[in-house]
Coordinates of C-alpha atoms in Angstrom, one line a residue:
M27 CA 0.0 -0.2 -0.2
S28 CA 1.2 3.6 -0.8
F29 CA -0.3 7.0 -0.7
G30 CA -0.3 9.8 -3.6
F31 CA -1.3 12.3 -0.9
P32 CA -0.6 11.5 2.4
W33 CA -1.6 14.8 4.2
G34 CA -5.1 13.6 3.2
L35 CA -5.1 11.1 6.1
L36 CA -5.8 14.1 8.2
A37 CA -9.4 13.7 7.6
L38 CA -8.8 10.7 10.5
G39 CA -9.0 13.1 13.0
A40 CA -12.8 13.6 12.1
L41 CA -13.3 10.1 14.2
V42 CA -12.5 12.2 17.5
P43 CA -15.2 14.1 17.7
L44 CA -17.6 11.5 16.1
V45 CA -16.6 8.7 18.6
A46 CA -17.1 11.6 21.4
A47 CA -20.8 12.4 20.3
Y48 CA -21.9 9.0 21.1
F49 CA -20.4 8.7 24.5
L50 CA -21.3 12.3 25.3
R51 CA -25.3 13.7 25.5
R52 CA -26.6 16.9 26.5
K53 CA -28.3 17.0 29.9
Q54 CA -32.2 17.6 29.3
K55 CA -34.3 19.2 31.6
P56 CA -37.3 17.6 33.5
V57 CA -40.4 17.3 31.5
V58 CA -43.6 16.5 33.2
V59 CA -45.9 14.5 30.7
S60 CA -49.3 12.6 31.3
A61 CA -48.3 9.6 30.2
L62 CA -45.4 7.5 28.8
F63 CA -47.8 5.6 26.3
L64 CA -47.5 8.4 23.6
W65 CA -43.6 7.7 23.2
R66 CA -42.8 5.3 20.9
T67 CA -39.0 4.2 22.4
P68 CA -39.3 5.8 25.9
S69 CA -36.2 5.8 27.7
P70 CA -35.9 6.4 31.4
R71 CA -32.7 7.3 31.4
A72 CA -32.6 10.1 29.0
E73 CA -34.2 12.3 31.7
A74 CA -31.4 12.0 34.2
G75 CA -27.9 10.4 35.0
P76 CA -24.3 11.1 34.5
R77 CA -23.5 13.6 31.3
F78 CA -21.2 10.3 29.8
E79 CA -23.0 7.1 29.3
R80 CA -22.6 3.9 27.6
F81 CA -24.0 3.7 23.9
T82 CA -26.1 1.4 22.8
R83 CA -25.7 2.0 18.8
E84 CA -22.6 0.4 18.1
A85 CA -23.4 -0.6 14.5
S86 CA -24.4 2.7 13.7
L87 CA -21.1 4.0 14.9
L88 CA -18.8 1.5 13.2
L89 CA -20.6 2.4 9.7
E90 CA -19.7 5.7 10.5
V91 CA -16.3 5.0 11.6
L92 CA -16.1 3.1 8.3
A93 CA -17.1 6.0 6.2
V94 CA -14.7 8.5 7.5
V95 CA -11.9 6.1 7.0
A96 CA -12.7 5.4 3.4
A97 CA -13.0 9.2 3.0
A98 CA -9.6 9.6 4.2
L99 CA -7.9 6.8 2.3
F100 CA -9.6 8.5 -1.1
L101 CA -8.4 12.1 0.0
A102 CA -4.9 10.4 0.7
D103 CA -4.7 8.8 -3.1
V104 CA -4.3 5.0 -1.6
R105 CA -2.9 2.5 -3.8
L106 CA -2.9 -1.1 -3.5
G107 CA -1.0 -3.8 -5.3
E108 CA 0.2 -3.2 -8.7
A109 CA -1.2 0.3 -8.6
A110 CA 1.3 0.9 -5.6
R111 CA 4.2 0.5 -7.8
A112 CA 3.3 2.2 -11.1
R113 CA 4.7 5.7 -10.5
H114 CA 7.4 5.2 -12.9
L115 CA 9.7 8.4 -13.9
V116 CA 12.3 8.3 -16.6
L117 CA 14.8 10.4 -16.2
V118 CA 18.2 11.3 -19.2
V119 CA 21.3 12.8 -18.0
D120 CA 23.7 14.3 -20.6
G121 CA 26.9 12.5 -20.7
S122 CA 28.6 15.0 -22.6
L123 CA 32.2 15.8 -21.0
S124 CA 31.0 19.7 -20.8
L125 CA 28.8 18.5 -17.7
S126 CA 32.0 18.0 -15.7
A127 CA 33.0 21.8 -16.0
R128 CA 32.8 23.7 -12.6
G129 CA 31.0 26.8 -11.9
P130 CA 32.7 29.7 -9.9
D131 CA 31.8 27.9 -6.8
G132 CA 34.0 24.9 -7.9
R133 CA 30.9 22.6 -8.0
P134 CA 30.6 20.6 -11.2
V135 CA 27.2 20.8 -13.1
L136 CA 27.0 17.6 -13.1
E137 CA 26.3 17.7 -8.7
R138 CA 23.5 20.2 -9.8
V139 CA 22.0 17.5 -11.9
R140 CA 22.1 14.8 -9.3
E141 CA 20.2 17.6 -7.0
E142 CA 17.6 18.1 -9.6
A143 CA 16.8 14.6 -10.5
A144 CA 16.5 13.7 -6.3
R145 CA 14.1 16.9 -6.1
R146 CA 12.2 15.4 -9.3
V147 CA 11.8 12.0 -8.2
E148 CA 10.4 13.4 -5.0
E149 CA 8.4 16.1 -6.4
E150 CA 6.7 13.2 -8.8
K151 CA 6.1 10.6 -5.7
A152 CA 7.8 8.5 -8.1
T153 CA 8.0 4.7 -6.8
Q154 CA 9.9 3.4 -10.1
V155 CA 12.9 5.1 -11.6
T156 CA 14.8 4.6 -14.8
V157 CA 18.1 6.4 -15.7
L158 CA 19.4 6.9 -18.8
A159 CA 22.5 8.5 -20.2
S160 CA 22.9 9.9 -23.4
G161 CA 25.8 9.3 -25.7
T162 CA 27.3 8.5 -29.1
V163 CA 25.8 4.9 -27.6
P164 CA 22.9 5.4 -25.0
R165 CA 23.0 3.2 -22.1
V166 CA 20.8 2.4 -19.1
L167 CA 22.4 3.6 -15.9
A168 CA 19.4 2.2 -13.3
G169 CA 16.4 0.3 -14.5
P170 CA 14.6 -0.2 -16.2
E171 CA 12.2 0.7 -13.3
V172 CA 14.1 0.3 -9.9
E173 CA 13.6 1.7 -6.4
P174 CA 14.5 5.4 -6.5
S175 CA 17.2 5.0 -3.9
R176 CA 18.9 2.7 -6.5
A177 CA 18.6 4.9 -9.2
L178 CA 19.8 7.8 -7.5
A179 CA 22.8 5.8 -6.5
S180 CA 23.6 5.4 -9.6
L181 CA 23.6 8.8 -10.6
E182 CA 26.4 9.4 -7.8
S183 CA 28.7 6.9 -9.3
F184 CA 28.1 8.0 -13.0
R185 CA 30.8 10.3 -14.6
A186 CA 29.9 12.4 -17.9
L187 CA 33.2 12.2 -19.7
G188 CA 31.5 11.1 -23.2
A189 CA 32.0 13.5 -26.8
D190 CA 29.5 15.7 -28.3
H191 CA 26.5 13.8 -29.7
D192 CA 23.0 13.6 -30.9
V193 CA 20.6 13.5 -27.7
A194 CA 17.6 12.8 -30.1
P195 CA 18.1 8.7 -30.3
T196 CA 18.5 8.5 -26.5
L197 CA 15.2 10.8 -26.0
L198 CA 13.4 8.6 -28.1
W199 CA 14.2 5.5 -26.3
A200 CA 13.0 7.1 -23.0
Q201 CA 9.9 8.0 -24.6
E202 CA 9.4 4.3 -25.0
L203 CA 10.4 3.1 -21.8
A204 CA 8.2 6.0 -20.4
G205 CA 4.6 4.9 -22.3
P206 CA 2.5 7.1 -24.1
G207 CA 1.6 10.4 -22.6
R208 CA 4.4 10.5 -20.0
R209 CA 6.8 13.1 -19.4
V210 CA 10.5 12.3 -19.8
H211 CA 12.9 14.5 -17.8
F212 CA 16.1 15.6 -19.7
F213 CA 18.9 17.1 -17.9
T214 CA 22.1 19.3 -19.5
D215 CA 24.0 22.3 -19.4
A216 CA 22.5 24.2 -22.6
P217 CA 19.0 25.1 -23.7
P218 CA 18.4 23.2 -27.0
A219 CA 19.7 25.2 -29.8
P220 CA 17.6 26.8 -32.6
G221 CA 16.2 24.5 -34.9
V222 CA 16.8 21.3 -32.8
A223 CA 13.6 19.1 -32.8
V224 CA 12.8 18.2 -29.0
P225 CA 10.0 15.7 -28.8
G226 CA 7.1 17.1 -27.1
A227 CA 7.0 14.8 -24.3
V228 CA 10.3 15.8 -22.7
R229 CA 11.1 18.4 -20.1
W230 CA 14.5 19.7 -21.1
T231 CA 16.3 21.1 -17.9
A232 CA 19.3 23.1 -18.6
L233 CA 22.0 23.7 -15.3
G234 CA 24.9 25.0 -17.2
M235 CA 26.7 28.3 -17.0
P236 CA 28.9 30.0 -19.4
R237 CA 32.8 29.9 -18.4
D238 CA 36.0 30.8 -20.6
N239 CA 38.4 27.9 -20.8
V240 CA 41.5 26.7 -22.3
A241 CA 42.0 23.2 -24.0
L242 CA 44.0 20.5 -25.5
V243 CA 42.0 20.1 -28.5
S244 CA 44.6 17.3 -29.7
A245 CA 47.6 15.4 -28.8
W246 CA 49.5 12.5 -31.0
R247 CA 52.5 10.7 -30.3
R248 CA 54.7 8.8 -32.7
D249 CA 58.0 6.8 -31.7
E250 CA 60.6 6.6 -34.2
G251 CA 63.1 4.1 -32.7
A252 CA 64.0 5.6 -29.4
T253 CA 63.1 8.6 -30.2
A254 CA 59.2 10.0 -29.4
T255 CA 57.6 13.1 -31.0
V256 CA 54.9 14.6 -29.3
T257 CA 52.8 17.1 -31.2
L258 CA 50.2 19.0 -29.0
R259 CA 47.4 21.7 -30.2
V260 CA 46.0 24.1 -27.3
A261 CA 43.1 26.3 -28.1
R262 CA 41.7 29.1 -25.8
F263 CA 37.7 29.2 -25.6
G264 CA 36.4 32.7 -24.5
A265 CA 38.3 35.8 -22.8
G266 CA 40.7 33.4 -20.9
P267 CA 44.6 34.0 -20.5
E268 CA 46.6 35.0 -23.8
E269 CA 49.0 32.2 -22.9
T270 CA 49.2 29.4 -20.6
E271 CA 52.1 26.8 -19.3
V272 CA 52.2 23.1 -20.7
R273 CA 54.0 20.6 -18.3
V274 CA 54.8 17.4 -20.0
V275 CA 56.4 15.0 -18.2
A276 CA 58.0 11.8 -20.0
R277 CA 58.0 8.8 -17.7
P278 CA 61.0 6.6 -18.1
G279 CA 61.0 4.0 -20.9
P280 CA 63.1 1.1 -21.7
G281 CA 67.1 1.8 -21.2
A282 CA 66.2 5.3 -19.4
K283 CA 66.8 5.4 -15.8
E284 CA 64.5 8.7 -15.0
G285 CA 62.2 10.8 -16.9
T286 CA 62.0 14.2 -18.0
E287 CA 59.8 16.8 -17.3
R288 CA 59.9 20.1 -19.5
R289 CA 57.4 23.3 -19.4
E290 CA 56.5 25.4 -22.1
R291 CA 54.8 28.8 -22.3
V292 CA 52.5 28.5 -25.2
R293 CA 51.1 31.8 -26.7
L294 CA 47.4 31.5 -27.4
P295 CA 45.6 33.0 -30.6
G296 CA 42.3 34.2 -30.5
E297 CA 41.2 32.0 -33.0
G298 CA 42.2 28.6 -33.9
A299 CA 45.1 26.8 -31.9
A300 CA 48.6 26.9 -30.9
T301 CA 50.7 23.6 -32.1
L302 CA 53.8 22.4 -29.8
R303 CA 56.1 19.6 -30.7
L304 CA 58.5 18.1 -28.3
T305 CA 61.1 15.2 -28.4
F306 CA 61.9 12.6 -25.8
E307 CA 64.5 10.0 -25.8
N308 CA 63.6 6.4 -24.5
A309 CA 60.2 7.7 -23.2
G310 CA 57.6 5.4 -21.6
D311 CA 54.2 6.9 -21.1
V312 CA 54.1 11.1 -21.7
E313 CA 51.7 12.7 -19.3
V314 CA 50.5 16.3 -20.8
S315 CA 48.7 18.7 -18.3
L316 CA 47.8 22.3 -18.3
P317 CA 46.7 24.5 -15.6
P318 CA 43.4 24.0 -13.8
D319 CA 40.6 25.6 -15.2
A320 CA 36.6 25.2 -16.0
L321 CA 37.0 22.0 -17.3
P322 CA 40.1 20.0 -15.9
E323 CA 39.6 17.0 -17.7
D324 CA 40.4 18.4 -21.0
G325 CA 43.4 19.8 -20.0
E326 CA 44.9 16.4 -19.3
A327 CA 46.4 13.8 -21.7
R328 CA 48.1 10.2 -21.2
L329 CA 50.1 9.1 -24.0
P330 CA 51.6 6.0 -24.3
P331 CA 54.0 4.7 -26.6
A332 CA 53.3 4.4 -30.3
P333 CA 55.8 2.5 -32.1
E334 CA 55.7 2.3 -35.8
R335 CA 53.7 -0.7 -36.7
R336 CA 56.4 -2.2 -39.2
V337 CA 55.5 -4.6 -42.0
R338 CA 57.6 -7.7 -42.5
V339 CA 58.8 -8.3 -46.1
A340 CA 60.5 -11.3 -47.4
L341 CA 61.3 -12.0 -51.2
A342 CA 61.1 -15.6 -52.7
E343 CA 64.5 -17.2 -53.9
D344 CA 62.8 -18.1 -57.2
L345 CA 62.3 -14.5 -58.1
D346 CA 63.2 -13.5 -61.7
A347 CA 65.9 -10.7 -61.8
P348 CA 63.7 -7.9 -63.4
A349 CA 61.0 -8.6 -60.7
R350 CA 63.8 -8.9 -57.4
S351 CA 65.5 -6.0 -58.9
A352 CA 61.9 -3.5 -58.7
L353 CA 61.2 -4.9 -55.6
E354 CA 64.5 -4.3 -53.7
R355 CA 64.5 -1.0 -54.9
F356 CA 60.9 0.1 -53.9
L357 CA 61.7 -1.7 -50.3
S358 CA 64.8 0.2 -49.9
V359 CA 63.6 3.3 -49.5
S360 CA 60.3 2.4 -47.9
P361 CA 60.0 3.2 -44.2
E362 CA 58.2 1.0 -41.9
V363 CA 59.4 -1.8 -43.3
A364 CA 61.4 -4.9 -41.7
Q365 CA 63.0 -7.0 -44.8
G366 CA 64.1 -10.7 -44.3
P367 CA 61.7 -14.1 -43.4
G368 CA 60.0 -14.1 -39.9
E369 CA 56.8 -15.0 -38.6
G370 CA 53.9 -13.1 -40.2
A371 CA 55.9 -12.0 -43.1
W372 CA 54.7 -10.8 -46.3
V373 CA 56.2 -13.3 -49.0
L374 CA 56.7 -11.6 -52.6
G375 CA 57.5 -14.4 -54.9
P376 CA 56.7 -15.7 -58.4
R377 CA 53.7 -16.2 -60.2
G378 CA 51.7 -19.7 -59.2
S379 CA 53.9 -19.5 -55.6
D380 CA 51.7 -19.5 -52.6
A381 CA 53.0 -15.9 -51.7
R382 CA 50.6 -12.9 -50.3
V383 CA 51.6 -11.1 -53.4
T384 CA 52.7 -12.8 -56.6
V385 CA 54.7 -11.0 -60.0
G386 CA 55.0 -12.8 -63.2
A387 CA 53.1 -13.4 -66.4
G388 CA 52.0 -17.1 -68.0
G389 CA 51.1 -18.0 -71.6
T390 CA 51.7 -15.6 -74.4
V391 CA 53.0 -12.0 -73.2
R392 CA 51.1 -8.7 -74.9
T393 CA 51.9 -5.3 -74.2
F394 CA 49.5 -2.9 -73.4
V395 CA 49.4 1.0 -73.4
G396 CA 45.7 1.2 -72.5
P397 CA 43.3 1.9 -72.2
F398 CA 43.2 0.2 -68.6
F399 CA 39.9 -0.6 -66.6
A400 CA 40.1 0.1 -62.8
E401 CA 37.7 -0.9 -60.2
K402 CA 36.9 2.4 -58.6
G403 CA 37.3 2.6 -54.8
H404 CA 39.1 -0.4 -54.2
P405 CA 41.8 0.6 -51.7
L406 CA 44.9 -0.8 -53.5
L407 CA 44.3 1.2 -56.5
D408 CA 43.9 4.5 -54.3
D409 CA 45.8 7.3 -56.5
V410 CA 47.0 4.5 -58.7
Q411 CA 47.4 6.5 -62.3
L412 CA 48.3 4.4 -65.5
G413 CA 48.6 6.9 -67.8
G414 CA 51.8 6.7 -69.9
V415 CA 52.3 3.1 -68.6
R416 CA 53.5 -0.2 -71.2
W417 CA 52.0 -3.0 -69.3
A418 CA 53.4 -6.9 -70.6
A419 CA 51.3 -9.6 -69.4
G420 CA 50.3 -12.8 -70.0
G421 CA 46.9 -14.6 -71.2
E422 CA 46.6 -16.9 -68.8
A423 CA 44.3 -14.8 -66.2
P424 CA 45.7 -15.0 -62.6
P425 CA 43.1 -16.5 -59.9
G426 CA 40.7 -13.9 -57.7
R427 CA 38.7 -11.0 -58.3
P428 CA 39.9 -8.8 -61.2
L429 CA 40.6 -5.2 -60.4
V430 CA 42.6 -3.7 -63.4
T431 CA 42.2 -5.1 -67.1
A432 CA 42.9 -4.2 -70.6
G433 CA 40.4 -5.7 -73.1
D434 CA 39.8 -9.4 -71.9
V435 CA 43.4 -9.5 -70.1
V436 CA 43.8 -9.3 -66.1
L437 CA 46.2 -7.3 -65.4
L438 CA 45.7 -6.9 -61.5
S439 CA 43.6 -9.6 -59.3
E440 CA 42.9 -10.3 -55.6
E441 CA 42.4 -13.4 -54.1
E442 CA 41.4 -13.6 -50.4
G443 CA 43.9 -11.5 -49.5
R444 CA 46.6 -12.4 -51.6
V445 CA 47.4 -10.2 -54.7
H446 CA 48.5 -11.1 -58.3
L447 CA 50.2 -9.1 -60.7
N448 CA 50.1 -10.1 -64.0
L449 CA 53.0 -8.6 -65.3
D450 CA 56.5 -9.1 -67.3
L451 CA 58.6 -6.5 -65.6
A452 CA 61.2 -7.3 -68.4
R453 CA 59.0 -6.0 -71.1
S454 CA 57.4 -3.2 -69.1
N455 CA 58.1 0.3 -67.8
V456 CA 55.7 0.0 -64.7
Q457 CA 58.7 -0.1 -62.5
R458 CA 60.1 3.2 -63.8
T459 CA 56.6 5.2 -63.2
P460 CA 54.6 6.7 -60.5
A461 CA 52.0 4.2 -60.2
W462 CA 54.6 1.5 -59.6
P463 CA 55.5 2.6 -56.2
V464 CA 52.0 4.0 -55.3
L465 CA 50.1 0.6 -56.2
L466 CA 53.2 -1.2 -53.7
G467 CA 52.6 1.6 -51.1
N468 CA 49.2 0.5 -51.0
V469 CA 49.6 -3.2 -50.8
L470 CA 51.9 -2.4 -47.6
R471 CA 49.1 -0.2 -46.2
E472 CA 46.6 -2.9 -46.5
A473 CA 49.0 -5.4 -44.8
R474 CA 49.8 -2.9 -41.9
R475 CA 46.0 -2.7 -41.6
A476 CA 45.6 -6.3 -41.7
Q477 CA 48.4 -7.0 -38.7
E478 CA 46.9 -7.9 -35.1
G479 CA 46.0 -5.0 -32.6
F480 CA 45.0 -1.5 -32.9
P481 CA 46.1 0.4 -36.3
R482 CA 46.1 3.4 -33.9
R483 CA 47.3 3.8 -30.3
Q484 CA 45.6 7.4 -29.6
L485 CA 42.0 8.1 -29.8
S486 CA 39.8 11.1 -29.1
L487 CA 36.4 11.2 -27.6
G488 CA 33.9 10.1 -30.2
E489 CA 36.1 8.2 -32.6
P490 CA 35.4 4.2 -33.6
L491 CA 37.5 1.9 -32.5
A492 CA 39.3 0.0 -35.3
V493 CA 40.8 -3.4 -34.3
V494 CA 42.2 -6.2 -36.4
T495 CA 41.8 -10.0 -34.9
V496 CA 42.8 -12.9 -36.1
A497 CA 40.5 -16.2 -36.7
G498 CA 40.6 -19.0 -34.3
A499 CA 41.4 -17.1 -31.0
R500 CA 39.3 -15.6 -28.1
Y501 CA 39.7 -11.8 -28.0
T502 CA 38.8 -9.4 -25.0
L503 CA 38.7 -5.8 -24.9
E504 CA 39.7 -4.5 -21.3
G505 CA 38.7 -1.2 -20.5
P506 CA 38.1 1.4 -17.6
E507 CA 34.3 -0.2 -17.1
G508 CA 35.2 -3.6 -17.4
D509 CA 35.6 -6.3 -20.1
R510 CA 34.0 -7.6 -22.9
P511 CA 34.0 -10.2 -25.6
L512 CA 35.0 -9.6 -29.4
F513 CA 33.4 -11.5 -32.0
G514 CA 34.4 -11.6 -35.6
A515 CA 37.8 -11.8 -37.1
G516 CA 39.8 -9.5 -39.3
A517 CA 39.5 -5.8 -39.3
L518 CA 36.5 -5.0 -36.8
T519 CA 35.0 -1.6 -36.2
L520 CA 33.8 -1.1 -32.6
P521 CA 31.4 1.9 -31.8
P522 CA 33.4 4.8 -29.6
P523 CA 34.2 4.1 -26.0
V524 CA 32.2 5.4 -23.7
V525 CA 34.7 6.6 -21.3
P526 CA 38.2 8.0 -21.7
G527 CA 41.3 5.9 -20.5
R528 CA 43.6 3.0 -21.2
Y529 CA 41.6 -0.5 -23.3
V530 CA 43.5 -3.2 -24.0
L531 CA 43.1 -5.7 -26.6
E532 CA 44.1 -9.8 -24.9
R533 CA 44.1 -13.0 -26.8
D534 CA 43.3 -15.9 -24.6
G535 CA 44.1 -14.0 -21.6
E536 CA 47.4 -12.3 -22.7
P537 CA 47.4 -8.8 -23.7
V538 CA 48.2 -8.4 -27.4
D539 CA 48.0 -4.3 -27.9
A540 CA 46.5 -1.3 -25.9
V541 CA 45.0 2.1 -27.1
E542 CA 44.5 5.3 -24.9
V543 CA 41.2 6.9 -25.4
L544 CA 41.9 10.7 -24.7
A545 CA 39.2 13.4 -23.0
L546 CA 39.7 15.7 -26.1
D547 CA 36.7 17.3 -27.8
A548 CA 36.8 20.6 -29.1
R549 CA 33.1 21.1 -29.4
E550 CA 32.8 20.2 -25.6
S551 CA 35.7 22.3 -24.6
D552 CA 33.7 24.9 -25.8
L553 CA 31.9 26.3 -22.8
R554 CA 30.9 29.5 -24.0
G555 CA 27.3 28.8 -25.3
R556 CA 26.4 27.2 -21.9
G557 CA 23.5 28.4 -19.7
E558 CA 20.2 27.2 -17.2
G559 CA 16.8 27.0 -18.7
D560 CA 13.9 24.7 -18.0
R561 CA 11.6 24.0 -21.6
P562 CA 8.4 22.1 -20.3
A563 CA 7.1 19.2 -22.2
E564 CA 4.3 20.1 -24.7
S565 CA 2.4 17.0 -25.5
A566 CA 2.6 14.8 -22.7
G567 CA -0.3 14.3 -20.0
E568 CA 0.0 14.9 -16.7
D569 CA 3.3 13.2 -15.2
T570 CA 2.0 10.9 -12.3
G571 CA 3.8 8.0 -13.1
G572 CA 2.4 4.9 -14.5
E573 CA -0.8 3.1 -15.0
S574 CA -2.7 4.4 -12.1
S575 CA -2.1 7.9 -13.0
S576 CA -5.2 8.8 -14.7
G577 CA -7.3 9.5 -11.4
R578 CA -7.6 8.4 -7.7
A579 CA -8.6 4.7 -6.6
C580 CA -12.6 4.6 -6.7
W581 CA -13.2 1.9 -4.6
P582 CA -13.1 3.9 -1.5
L583 CA -15.5 6.0 -2.5
L584 CA -17.9 3.2 -3.0
V585 CA -17.4 1.9 0.2
L586 CA -18.2 5.5 1.9
L587 CA -21.2 5.4 -0.2
A588 CA -22.0 1.8 1.2
A589 CA -21.4 2.8 4.7
L590 CA -23.6 5.8 4.5
L591 CA -26.4 4.0 3.0
A592 CA -26.3 1.1 5.6
D593 CA -26.0 3.6 8.3
F594 CA -29.1 5.6 7.0
H595 CA -31.3 2.5 6.5
L596 CA -30.3 1.0 10.5
T597 CA -30.9 4.4 12.0
R598 CA -34.2 4.6 10.0
R599 CA -35.3 1.0 11.0
T600 CA -34.7 2.1 14.8
E601 CA -36.9 5.1 14.8
V602 CA -39.5 3.3 13.1
K603 CA -40.3 0.4 16.1

């Protein structure tokens, strides 16, 4: 049992005068009559005796007490069974990084959101609450339909660290959970922008305030051998300081006994960002920080080592001399390539071998100068220009899907990750044109993308997480919010991580690679457009919670009416005796 309006129970105070009226009677003056037979129900004690007496109409009193209790229950909006648990409230909290901004009093906006959400739960007398957090991937913080204490506790542990995103999908999802005609309460730090379509059932509450802010808008690290190059971009949003100090600490890495700390003064332009580039030797993790301001989270970054993803390439022994010479000449000037046999090496071999890339012509060799027909949009053919190329190819087509053809002859094909070049380099000039290094560079780029792990070691908020897995192994992604399994093999694109931090790829329980997601987003760092406001819902009905919200329970009124009718019948029957 629960009460929608507990103050209605004050009506039970009417029981005191009611019961007193049955015990307390007014003392009558003696009246002299000629005979008693003229009275229908004479009562000798009615003429005298004590002021308080024992009553004899218990049934009537009980019926009237029942009527008073029924009226009080109706006024208190009593709810029984499922109706007592039907007051459902749906709250949506903006998960953007800007909600972590501090006001002049040092309190973050998210703290004000927690207080307002608790006040809204108490105001709506909600008995079941669902809390959602908006983001690039909406998520449930509490619920669906849990006790208010659990829902508010989930808000206490929630941290708003997400990227800028569209809140419409989360609000539509919240409407489905709330039910037709019910309001959804959305808490953020800025009123809706002009032109933004807000669902009519959403009450939009903004609790932010405009602030000046200095932030890192990007941070990048690249390691070449023992040298780490860190590139930073710092921007000023608003009338903040014209310069700031950037503190960079390089933790000791392999071969280093101690770390390095550097402090650089950076002058901030009115528009755009200032760029700072630093180098360190034998550095482990590099930590970057700015002086604390309105949003400290966007002034910190942690950059782990990002070594080059080298591709190991080996040349088969039975390659002919022209092909070997052309390939060695390209590999000698190609960066991020390790030559020689080894595990996972890409072998370049002659036609008909099991190498990953084959070069050679079979059958009658013909020379083509065009026109060449290429499959548009294929990554192996990016920027490959075949104008002025003399291509000598054999009449026997290589296996796989044709990518470049000349007439009915296949010049280049792909077969399950293998690349076949139908090319006789002794009679061609391809190796002396720009098309040759571009084509082989594209092959190495795809080989690099196919390496196990993360193609990139640093990501900003909102960027999807690309990862490459190998078939036949069990992978797990370990992050700040726990572990989750990965399904599929090859190149996978995962949704953007919900919170920043380090994410580790594990294969069969062993770490394979790691990526750092940085709390950097220029749109979230710009706090100048934040503010306060409360846009009420437009098309939703009265927000009283759940299925029983259409009105008070009717059964107390029925009990009240029945008790009054029964009391009337009882007293009338007594009078006519």
